[in-house]
XYZ file of C-alpha atoms in Angstrom:
679
model
C 119.173 83.888 166.835
C 121.936 82.569 163.896
C 121.901 78.442 163.570
C 125.221 78.631 162.243
C 127.653 81.084 163.175
C 131.263 80.439 162.024
C 133.213 78.245 159.115
C 136.593 76.631 161.292
C 139.658 78.291 160.634
C 141.493 75.213 159.443
C 140.716 71.582 159.020
C 139.117 69.710 161.841
C 137.743 66.520 162.734
C 136.188 64.921 165.444
C 135.464 61.320 165.406
C 132.738 60.356 166.240
C 131.788 56.810 167.354
C 133.864 54.838 165.079
C 133.668 57.323 162.508
C 135.854 60.617 161.882
C 133.751 62.965 160.718
C 135.149 66.181 159.333
C 133.438 69.771 160.943
C 132.137 71.930 157.710
C 130.419 75.112 160.062
C 131.151 75.278 163.926
C 128.213 75.183 165.964
C 127.374 78.514 168.276
C 129.596 79.182 170.144
C 127.550 77.196 173.435
C 125.995 79.938 176.273
C 128.309 80.023 179.940
C 125.204 81.314 182.286
C 123.755 79.173 185.110
C 120.661 79.277 185.518
C 119.563 81.724 189.018
C 116.117 81.037 191.307
C 116.421 85.265 190.418
C 115.704 84.243 186.531
C 112.350 82.268 187.611
C 110.722 85.743 188.031
C 112.029 87.249 185.275
C 111.082 84.818 183.243
C 107.470 85.526 184.503
C 107.888 89.171 184.379
C 108.402 88.796 181.106
C 105.679 87.121 179.826
C 103.301 89.192 181.629
C 104.432 92.060 179.645
C 104.427 90.365 176.562
C 100.237 90.311 177.583
C 100.526 93.521 178.329
C 101.147 94.311 174.534
C 98.871 91.939 173.102
C 102.774 89.789 171.938
C 100.416 86.591 174.162
C 97.069 86.126 174.220
C 97.252 85.096 178.479
C 100.494 84.614 181.209
C 100.808 80.873 180.972
C 101.126 79.055 184.712
C 103.847 80.765 186.755
C 105.101 76.943 187.868
C 105.236 76.030 183.184
C 107.020 79.564 183.140
C 109.590 78.340 186.160
C 110.391 74.818 184.257
C 110.950 76.997 181.048
C 113.516 79.273 182.826
C 115.051 76.772 183.563
C 115.423 74.481 180.850
C 116.725 76.766 177.992
C 120.060 77.266 177.086
C 120.623 80.698 176.327
C 121.602 83.851 178.751
C 118.539 84.922 179.833
C 118.542 88.491 179.449
C 118.413 87.326 175.753
C 115.592 85.099 176.060
C 113.621 87.747 178.544
C 113.903 90.200 175.186
C 112.445 87.494 172.944
C 109.594 87.020 175.142
C 109.111 90.376 175.277
C 109.361 91.480 171.386
C 110.393 88.474 169.555
C 106.896 86.178 170.264
C 106.058 85.362 166.467
C 101.853 84.016 165.478
C 102.691 80.646 163.575
C 98.248 80.109 162.115
C 97.903 76.439 161.564
C 94.107 74.378 160.122
C 92.701 75.195 163.363
C 94.636 77.206 165.581
C 97.359 80.300 166.058
C 100.645 78.886 168.294
C 102.461 81.708 169.916
C 105.831 80.489 168.932
C 109.505 81.738 170.641
C 113.146 80.676 169.178
C 115.466 80.039 171.445
C 117.982 76.661 172.058
C 117.535 73.557 174.336
C 120.306 71.234 175.698
C 120.387 67.640 174.090
C 119.860 66.483 177.261
C 117.290 69.209 178.516
C 113.802 67.817 176.640
C 112.355 65.131 177.204
C 110.597 62.876 173.362
C 107.305 63.373 172.678
C 105.268 60.847 170.472
C 107.642 59.013 167.843
C 105.253 58.442 164.335
C 107.815 56.622 162.903
C 107.481 53.736 163.716
C 104.986 53.291 165.328
C 102.569 51.205 162.505
C 105.090 48.503 162.141
C 106.516 48.409 165.496
C 104.349 46.342 167.571
C 102.248 47.535 170.166
C 102.607 44.456 171.413
C 106.594 45.399 172.853
C 106.324 48.903 172.696
C 105.324 50.354 175.897
C 102.025 51.899 176.125
C 101.282 55.369 176.395
C 100.667 57.844 178.477
C 97.218 58.892 179.187
C 95.927 62.597 178.172
C 94.622 64.717 181.805
C 92.055 66.479 179.072
C 90.260 68.160 182.738
C 93.277 69.697 184.115
C 94.671 70.497 180.244
C 91.885 72.610 180.000
C 92.133 74.277 182.819
C 96.366 75.168 181.873
C 94.789 76.835 178.671
C 94.963 73.960 176.708
C 98.501 73.031 177.333
C 99.704 68.680 177.542
C 99.291 67.418 180.656
C 100.419 63.160 180.850
C 99.838 60.825 183.716
C 102.288 58.663 183.952
C 102.705 55.224 186.141
C 105.629 56.270 187.426
C 109.375 58.017 186.202
C 110.042 54.397 185.105
C 107.717 54.726 182.977
C 108.912 58.180 181.549
C 112.098 56.360 180.884
C 110.562 53.531 179.190
C 108.199 55.932 176.897
C 110.901 58.023 175.938
C 113.912 54.833 176.137
C 111.340 53.755 172.730
C 110.376 56.472 171.046
C 114.377 57.327 170.848
C 114.840 53.605 170.166
C 112.967 54.433 166.996
C 114.485 57.927 166.437
C 117.676 56.290 165.575
C 116.980 53.608 164.224
C 116.285 56.027 160.721
C 118.457 58.359 161.346
C 121.766 56.403 161.691
C 121.153 54.699 158.291
C 120.535 57.640 157.397
C 124.008 58.510 158.817
C 122.570 61.390 160.600
C 124.926 62.072 163.543
C 127.925 62.317 161.007
C 125.535 65.399 159.484
C 125.376 66.960 161.811
C 128.952 66.140 163.387
C 129.828 68.327 159.759
C 127.828 71.147 160.732
C 125.671 71.101 163.568
C 121.670 71.086 164.376
C 121.249 73.607 161.610
C 116.922 72.935 161.612
C 115.558 73.658 165.014
C 113.405 70.873 167.002
C 109.542 71.802 167.760
C 109.623 72.230 172.009
C 106.654 72.632 174.118
C 105.862 72.308 177.522
C 103.748 69.367 179.762
C 102.836 68.741 182.085
C 103.176 65.065 183.706
C 101.810 63.112 186.592
C 102.419 60.097 188.487
C 99.149 58.036 189.177
C 102.348 56.117 192.067
C 102.245 59.854 193.604
C 105.381 61.003 191.886
C 105.427 64.405 191.888
C 104.221 66.588 188.434
C 106.947 67.713 186.735
C 106.231 70.982 183.786
C 109.431 69.624 181.121
C 110.216 70.879 177.908
C 108.788 67.843 175.545
C 109.637 67.499 171.834
C 106.717 66.627 169.152
C 109.237 67.148 165.699
C 113.005 66.930 165.816
C 112.990 63.785 168.185
C 115.259 62.185 165.274
C 118.506 65.414 165.766
C 117.698 64.956 169.236
C 118.023 61.444 169.656
C 121.058 61.446 167.967
C 122.619 64.379 169.635
C 122.017 62.929 173.154
C 123.132 59.656 171.647
C 126.485 61.424 170.095
C 127.032 63.753 173.670
C 127.177 60.427 176.150
C 129.039 58.684 173.452
C 126.760 55.787 172.818
C 126.058 56.566 169.453
C 127.571 53.168 167.739
C 125.303 51.419 169.840
C 122.136 49.593 169.987
C 119.778 51.340 169.310
C 117.322 50.430 172.055
C 120.509 49.874 174.521
C 121.526 53.609 173.289
C 118.289 54.422 173.951
C 118.437 52.999 177.562
C 121.524 55.067 178.321
C 119.998 58.442 177.185
C 116.615 57.770 178.881
C 118.435 57.224 181.882
C 119.795 60.266 181.432
C 116.973 62.292 180.685
C 114.459 61.171 183.664
C 116.470 60.574 187.134
C 115.861 57.278 189.721
C 115.927 59.863 192.711
C 112.083 61.311 191.733
C 109.691 60.726 194.137
C 106.941 61.709 196.016
C 108.649 64.617 198.228
C 110.639 66.411 194.986
C 110.462 69.125 193.692
C 107.958 69.963 190.908
C 110.690 71.487 189.176
C 113.409 68.546 189.652
C 112.890 66.996 186.358
C 114.007 70.309 184.461
C 117.152 71.261 187.551
C 118.497 67.210 186.783
C 118.427 68.223 183.335
C 119.904 71.751 183.413
C 122.881 69.639 185.950
C 123.551 67.308 183.473
C 123.592 70.340 181.008
C 126.166 71.954 183.283
C 128.853 68.937 182.965
C 128.797 68.704 179.721
C 129.403 72.740 178.931
C 131.989 72.649 182.152
C 133.926 69.455 179.926
C 133.091 71.510 176.958
C 135.013 74.925 178.064
C 138.181 72.405 179.732
C 138.808 72.324 176.251
C 139.122 75.562 174.871
C 142.025 77.736 175.004
C 142.862 80.935 173.553
C 143.209 79.298 170.067
C 139.453 78.069 170.932
C 138.021 74.758 171.917
C 140.187 71.210 170.902
C 139.191 67.759 169.052
C 136.488 66.989 171.553
C 135.665 70.541 172.601
C 134.047 71.221 168.906
C 132.790 67.268 169.475
C 130.637 69.025 172.618
C 129.821 72.162 170.702
C 128.776 69.882 167.897
C 125.925 68.361 169.874
C 124.803 69.573 172.895
C 123.057 72.681 171.778
C 119.689 72.165 169.349
C 117.530 75.473 168.341
C 114.896 75.094 169.181
C 110.834 76.817 168.438
C 109.045 76.718 172.236
C 105.138 76.652 171.508
C 103.893 78.603 173.665
C 100.068 78.604 173.917
C 97.440 78.095 170.899
C 94.501 80.137 170.728
C 91.405 79.356 168.388
C 91.396 81.573 165.188
C 88.130 82.717 165.375
C 87.222 83.002 169.298
C 90.931 83.914 170.793
C 89.571 81.284 172.733
C 92.550 78.633 174.814
C 92.959 76.059 172.008
C 94.566 72.189 172.626
C 98.490 72.435 171.702
C 98.260 68.539 171.084
C 95.849 68.775 167.807
C 97.394 72.051 167.227
C 101.557 70.753 167.242
C 100.141 67.423 165.652
C 98.853 69.359 162.698
C 102.169 71.185 162.512
C 104.086 68.360 162.106
C 102.245 66.695 160.008
C 103.055 70.020 158.090
C 106.498 69.447 158.595
C 106.598 66.231 157.418
C 104.432 66.847 153.999
C 107.807 68.077 152.399
C 110.795 66.966 154.646
C 111.866 64.247 155.766
C 108.463 62.274 155.225
C 107.688 59.570 157.357
C 106.724 55.975 156.084
C 103.506 56.049 154.446
C 102.239 53.424 157.365
C 103.426 55.743 159.728
C 102.370 58.732 157.794
C 98.638 57.278 157.678
C 98.998 55.909 160.961
C 99.691 59.945 162.419
C 96.159 61.599 159.589
C 93.904 59.259 161.621
C 95.229 60.456 165.126
C 94.847 63.922 163.759
C 91.910 63.146 162.651
C 90.805 61.347 165.906
C 92.377 64.130 167.852
C 89.618 66.859 166.122
C 87.193 64.726 166.969
C 87.586 63.637 170.660
C 87.810 68.408 171.180
C 84.488 68.109 169.589
C 83.000 65.367 171.373
C 82.125 63.962 169.048
C 84.145 60.749 169.792
C 84.626 58.917 173.606
C 87.595 60.125 175.366
C 87.604 55.941 176.580
C 87.505 55.144 172.303
C 89.940 57.677 171.624
C 92.535 56.541 174.149
C 92.215 52.726 172.536
C 92.515 54.062 169.424
C 95.724 55.723 169.892
C 97.281 53.196 172.039
C 96.517 55.037 176.020
C 94.525 53.000 176.758
C 95.444 48.987 177.408
C 92.821 46.806 174.425
C 90.551 45.651 177.484
C 88.847 49.226 177.315
C 87.142 47.504 174.008
C 85.645 45.041 176.208
C 83.992 48.062 178.553
C 82.872 49.940 175.363
C 81.346 46.003 173.423
C 81.055 43.719 176.823
C 81.567 40.515 175.422
C 80.289 37.575 176.217
C 81.930 35.338 179.209
C 84.307 33.149 179.092
C 86.226 34.892 176.335
C 89.719 34.329 175.563
C 92.790 36.664 177.102
C 94.558 36.290 173.977
C 91.883 37.777 172.041
C 91.805 40.976 173.391
C 93.699 42.880 170.487
C 90.866 41.033 168.079
C 88.370 42.453 169.563
C 90.288 45.905 169.703
C 90.180 45.906 165.988
C 86.724 44.895 165.571
C 85.436 48.065 168.209
C 87.799 50.602 165.853
C 86.374 49.076 162.400
C 82.478 48.995 164.307
C 82.956 52.385 165.155
C 84.973 54.534 163.182
C 83.423 52.676 160.122
C 79.427 52.507 160.613
C 76.539 54.811 159.782
C 76.736 58.495 160.683
C 79.736 58.041 162.032
C 81.635 57.530 159.197
C 80.236 60.296 157.476
C 81.685 61.916 160.696
C 85.078 60.340 160.268
C 85.943 61.145 156.839
C 85.175 64.744 156.809
C 87.583 64.706 159.436
C 90.105 62.925 157.441
C 89.109 64.888 154.839
C 90.483 68.278 157.328
C 93.131 66.969 158.024
C 94.667 65.312 155.525
C 93.230 67.763 151.896
C 91.748 64.578 150.527
C 89.013 65.783 148.352
C 87.030 62.822 148.258
C 87.703 59.701 150.686
C 85.523 55.973 149.363
C 85.509 53.371 151.790
C 89.012 51.754 149.889
C 90.446 54.439 151.047
C 89.544 54.761 154.558
C 90.279 51.585 155.723
C 93.519 51.907 154.387
C 94.302 54.403 156.095
C 92.788 53.094 159.185
C 95.004 49.593 158.856
C 98.432 51.163 160.568
C 95.954 51.792 164.395
C 93.982 48.310 163.525
C 97.197 46.782 162.692
C 99.497 47.978 165.006
C 99.572 45.972 168.278
C 100.616 43.110 166.287
C 102.667 44.999 163.895
C 106.090 42.784 164.666
C 105.036 39.560 163.785
C 103.117 40.533 161.319
C 103.226 43.409 159.505
C 101.024 45.442 157.623
C 100.301 44.460 154.033
C 99.232 45.777 150.950
C 95.727 43.481 151.022
C 94.376 46.482 153.182
C 94.717 49.039 150.413
C 91.656 47.106 149.032
C 89.702 47.470 151.428
C 91.200 44.820 154.219
C 88.197 42.570 155.644
C 85.630 45.610 156.292
C 81.983 44.443 153.706
C 80.321 47.689 152.156
C 77.126 46.609 154.766
C 78.731 48.275 157.147
C 78.407 51.787 155.963
C 75.138 51.515 155.803
C 74.620 49.516 159.504
C 75.464 50.128 163.067
C 77.020 47.119 164.034
C 76.720 46.565 168.154
C 80.229 43.447 167.859
C 78.592 40.372 170.349
C 82.297 39.742 170.767
C 81.958 35.862 171.525
C 83.520 34.022 173.317
C 83.962 30.917 170.117
C 83.247 33.037 166.723
C 81.498 29.462 165.226
C 78.162 30.844 167.558
C 78.009 32.932 165.520
C 77.505 31.032 161.924
C 74.036 29.450 163.163
C 73.014 33.542 163.759
C 74.410 34.314 160.118
C 72.842 31.334 158.550
C 69.304 32.395 160.525
C 67.172 33.451 157.807
C 63.931 34.269 160.375
C 65.921 37.332 161.798
C 67.418 38.496 158.860
C 69.470 41.359 161.094
C 70.821 40.193 163.231
C 72.321 37.896 160.202
C 73.146 40.449 158.230
C 75.132 41.701 161.983
C 76.482 38.272 162.921
C 77.849 38.116 158.812
C 79.947 41.967 158.890
C 81.298 41.112 162.540
C 82.561 37.464 161.215
C 84.119 39.736 157.993
C 85.260 42.009 160.777
C 87.182 39.164 162.807
C 88.000 36.568 160.523
C 88.806 38.774 157.465
C 91.326 40.457 159.777
C 92.955 37.096 161.433
C 93.684 36.164 157.522
C 95.679 39.604 156.283
C 97.262 39.351 159.719
C 98.298 35.768 159.081
C 98.534 36.296 155.260
C 96.445 34.136 154.076
C 94.507 37.048 152.300
C 96.704 38.350 150.190
C 96.756 41.394 147.485
C 97.342 38.551 144.823
C 93.802 38.074 144.987
C 93.337 41.185 142.722
C 95.213 40.134 139.756
C 96.870 42.428 136.891
C 99.263 45.054 138.787
C 97.885 45.099 141.635
C 99.433 41.379 142.813
C 100.050 38.310 141.878
C 99.000 36.030 138.596
C 98.427 32.875 140.686
C 96.049 30.632 139.442
C 93.169 31.075 141.636
C 89.392 30.987 140.878
C 88.462 33.760 142.814
C 89.603 37.774 141.164
C 88.868 41.175 143.439
C 89.731 43.712 145.667
C 90.078 41.673 148.700
C 87.125 42.789 151.036
C 84.981 41.730 147.955
C 85.900 38.486 148.379
C 86.076 38.579 152.969
C 82.086 39.876 151.656
C 81.499 36.654 149.424
C 82.706 34.091 152.154
C 79.962 35.530 154.563
C 77.411 34.303 152.278
C 77.916 30.807 152.990
C 78.058 28.099 155.595
C 82.155 27.301 154.979
C 82.175 30.554 154.143
C 81.448 32.159 157.242
C 83.378 28.989 159.232
C 86.938 29.703 157.845
C 86.141 32.912 159.001
C 85.538 32.115 162.652
C 88.029 29.373 162.065
C 90.659 32.753 161.614
C 89.214 33.991 164.812
C 89.298 31.553 166.679
C 93.164 30.678 166.598
C 94.295 34.486 166.087
C 97.804 35.028 167.089
C 99.011 38.631 167.875
C 102.485 37.097 168.976
C 102.788 34.478 166.067
C 104.597 35.385 163.130
C 102.392 35.492 160.106
C 104.229 31.981 158.355
C 103.673 30.357 161.067
C 99.811 31.646 162.417
C 98.138 30.498 159.368
C 94.276 29.236 160.335
C 93.433 25.688 160.419
C 91.083 23.754 157.688
C 87.829 23.347 158.335
C 86.594 19.690 158.874
C 82.705 19.710 159.092
C 82.949 16.205 161.821
C 84.604 17.520 163.729
C 82.742 20.084 167.224
C 85.535 22.281 166.825
C 85.066 21.786 163.001
C 89.181 21.654 162.492
C 90.439 19.533 160.115
C 93.604 17.238 162.061
C 95.560 14.234 160.581
C 97.041 11.979 162.190
C 98.815 13.066 165.058
C 96.379 15.798 166.082
C 98.073 18.946 163.936
C 95.402 20.742 161.742
C 95.659 20.686 158.371
C 96.891 24.686 157.126
C 94.368 26.571 154.904
C 96.354 28.357 152.070
C 95.089 31.208 149.550
C 93.773 29.003 146.854
C 91.211 27.641 148.822
C 89.851 30.730 150.162
C 89.806 31.653 146.717
C 88.215 28.879 146.265
C 85.112 29.337 149.090
C 84.830 33.092 147.856
C 83.730 31.887 144.569
C 81.230 29.361 145.939
C 80.082 33.228 147.852
C 79.880 35.395 144.665
C 80.393 33.351 141.599
C 80.285 36.469 139.286
C 84.098 36.739 140.361
C 84.824 33.044 139.436
C 88.221 33.560 137.375
C 88.255 31.706 133.321
C 91.316 29.779 132.731
C 93.944 32.099 132.709
C 93.502 33.309 135.487
C 91.805 36.578 135.120
C 88.376 37.730 134.654
C 86.837 37.848 131.389
C 88.092 41.184 130.022
C 85.773 44.329 130.862
C 84.659 46.637 128.281
C 86.984 49.292 127.418
C 86.099 53.214 128.923
C 86.748 55.959 126.949
C 88.953 58.991 128.392
C 89.998 61.781 127.374
C 94.158 61.998 127.747
C 93.181 64.980 131.171
C 91.509 61.773 132.495
C 93.924 59.054 131.638
C 97.142 61.420 132.991
C 94.841 61.501 136.798
C 94.686 57.538 136.120
C 98.029 56.668 135.568
C 98.755 58.812 138.409
C 96.640 57.107 141.068
C 98.155 54.398 140.010
C 101.807 55.967 140.039
C 100.660 56.274 143.262
C 99.966 52.460 144.135
C 102.769 50.634 142.484
C 104.908 52.655 144.675
C 103.154 51.703 147.857
C 103.706 48.337 146.507
C 107.279 48.756 145.501
C 107.646 50.060 149.276
C 105.780 47.062 150.520
C 107.939 44.150 148.329
C 110.966 45.915 149.944
C 109.984 44.936 153.212
C 108.742 42.085 152.828
C 112.653 41.039 151.335
C 114.863 42.536 154.102
C 111.547 40.800 156.272
C 111.967 37.182 155.305
C 115.477 37.557 155.104
C 115.688 38.618 158.907
C 113.347 34.984 159.026
C 115.910 33.077 157.004
C 118.572 34.096 159.118
C 120.479 36.897 157.163
C 120.750 34.130 154.161
C 121.808 36.272 151.283
C 118.937 37.363 148.780
C 121.104 36.268 146.246
C 120.767 39.888 144.291
C 124.906 40.780 142.789
C 126.247 43.945 142.822
C 125.344 43.871 139.120
C 121.788 43.838 139.970
C 121.350 46.267 142.866
C 123.334 48.879 140.766
C 120.510 48.412 137.811
C 117.354 48.873 140.336
C 118.656 52.070 141.282
C 119.125 53.199 138.279
C 116.293 52.540 137.049
C 115.356 54.279 141.209
C 117.255 57.428 140.716
C 115.576 59.194 138.238
C 112.254 58.003 138.726
C 112.650 59.879 142.122
C 113.523 62.491 139.857
C 110.741 62.630 137.845
C 108.342 61.840 140.674
C 110.276 64.913 142.401
C 109.269 67.470 138.996
C 105.921 66.297 138.800
C 102.354 68.429 139.949
């Protein structure tokens, strides 16, 4: 199916929001067919012939086929012909997937999981993900089955994905690009069965795994809300996609029927703007946005056995491969997506429990962590997100599980070797996403985060105490070394995560290119500093106070934990008004030096220089290239920090002049060109 059919015979300009866009190529002519009940039987027979001709491994669920027949925006005869002879096979690293090229309405596809902004958007302010019904998925040849609370949950979840998509797409001018040429690259779609806990009838719907930004821009442009705030525009689009009349009495195809009605409404509107001379400006605008090319991923099978394979992990791999070279995600979103792919693979192979998988991927509430490791009585609900973080770190980084997790990460991420530091850096977005809005991820996670090396060689069972100060005495008990070590590691994970999230522990500890040259007593990786804190009573106490006082909703610049006062029962140092004295990085560094004197800096603030290791030209090249990755990542973090601080400062001026910005761009542009050419 051709994506673009013709260039306009004369200059055409369309209005997109408040912008005039010149049309360079007209999108394909819209198909004027009407969906009829008889088409469902025609599609079923076409899939049966595809199986008979060995084009398809098996015939999908009949209700799925019926819904799919109503979801396409092409003439049924064209789609049927392609089903019988035009299905292609895409081989991924884990499965072979049957693919059908067609076209779908921007008002006929639900957005699926959107990696963009997922790591930094703040899960506490986002909509909970639906639950995967794995057992039913197996009965449906691996096709996805998602359980939502009710139809409103679908609307809210869709609006969340659309809003994050529009946020970035509009900054990149995607609405103008599509207005000028139509959608040129197909979106990736699969049929998904959505079920409802409130008793609403189950619905088969097409759901996009890739191309959600294109889908969102087209729908917002068609509905005339592209210039609204992303959150407001997303609500309008989600309401159009999911009607408010779904209930227990609804038919199993009511959702796709509603989508088809919306599409038909706009198709008729388009036809009203078409004369013998062609479409007018409004007609062209509708034509450019209404329909998108779509690759529909029908079924996945194991590459070796030919048995049905879970569609979710196959789609994750396809999406990941697409964004390796095209329109990449932010580093945090890419890391989160890679970890989720690895966890999905582990869950499919029964290496981790379904509850733990759902906890990690946001498909279960954080309270599930209390079911995995039961906390003490009286624990604070405010600390459940911190307990979630400790649970994830403890389970994935201990002993045998750590090796399994690294192996899965290497398989999906294409890495040759992963050490603890790199693995923790991958996990950071997953651990921190519940507070990602109030407390952005910092580059301190690139230096081991809060994870002491001891965790690699032990199996930690977190105690999740009501008061983390209770772990300090256990950690200092020389008569029970195993319990003491476990308490020290749990305090490192809980308190260290809190110190990182609240911005107290930073990459300034690293020194040199990794951080600030601020005069502090300790220099070394962040996790080494956290480990050093576990060696003394004061260090353990500050970790406990950081965990006890952690609040996921308080912004990092207002959330530093208190200093120590051993005379007080709660160990918190306060002024005359009862207000806590807040701890600083310099004080943390002083405490870390007490635990690891070898890391004490000299008067200039740097460690004594280490003897240089001789390296040949190739070794030097690889070292410099590896350092370049971190330098670029740090630059992105610095830019994000400036932008975040500007918001905190109420939009105050940065003080950068136009000349300053031009000078930076003049340095960056050729650098990006050089990076693109490196091999």
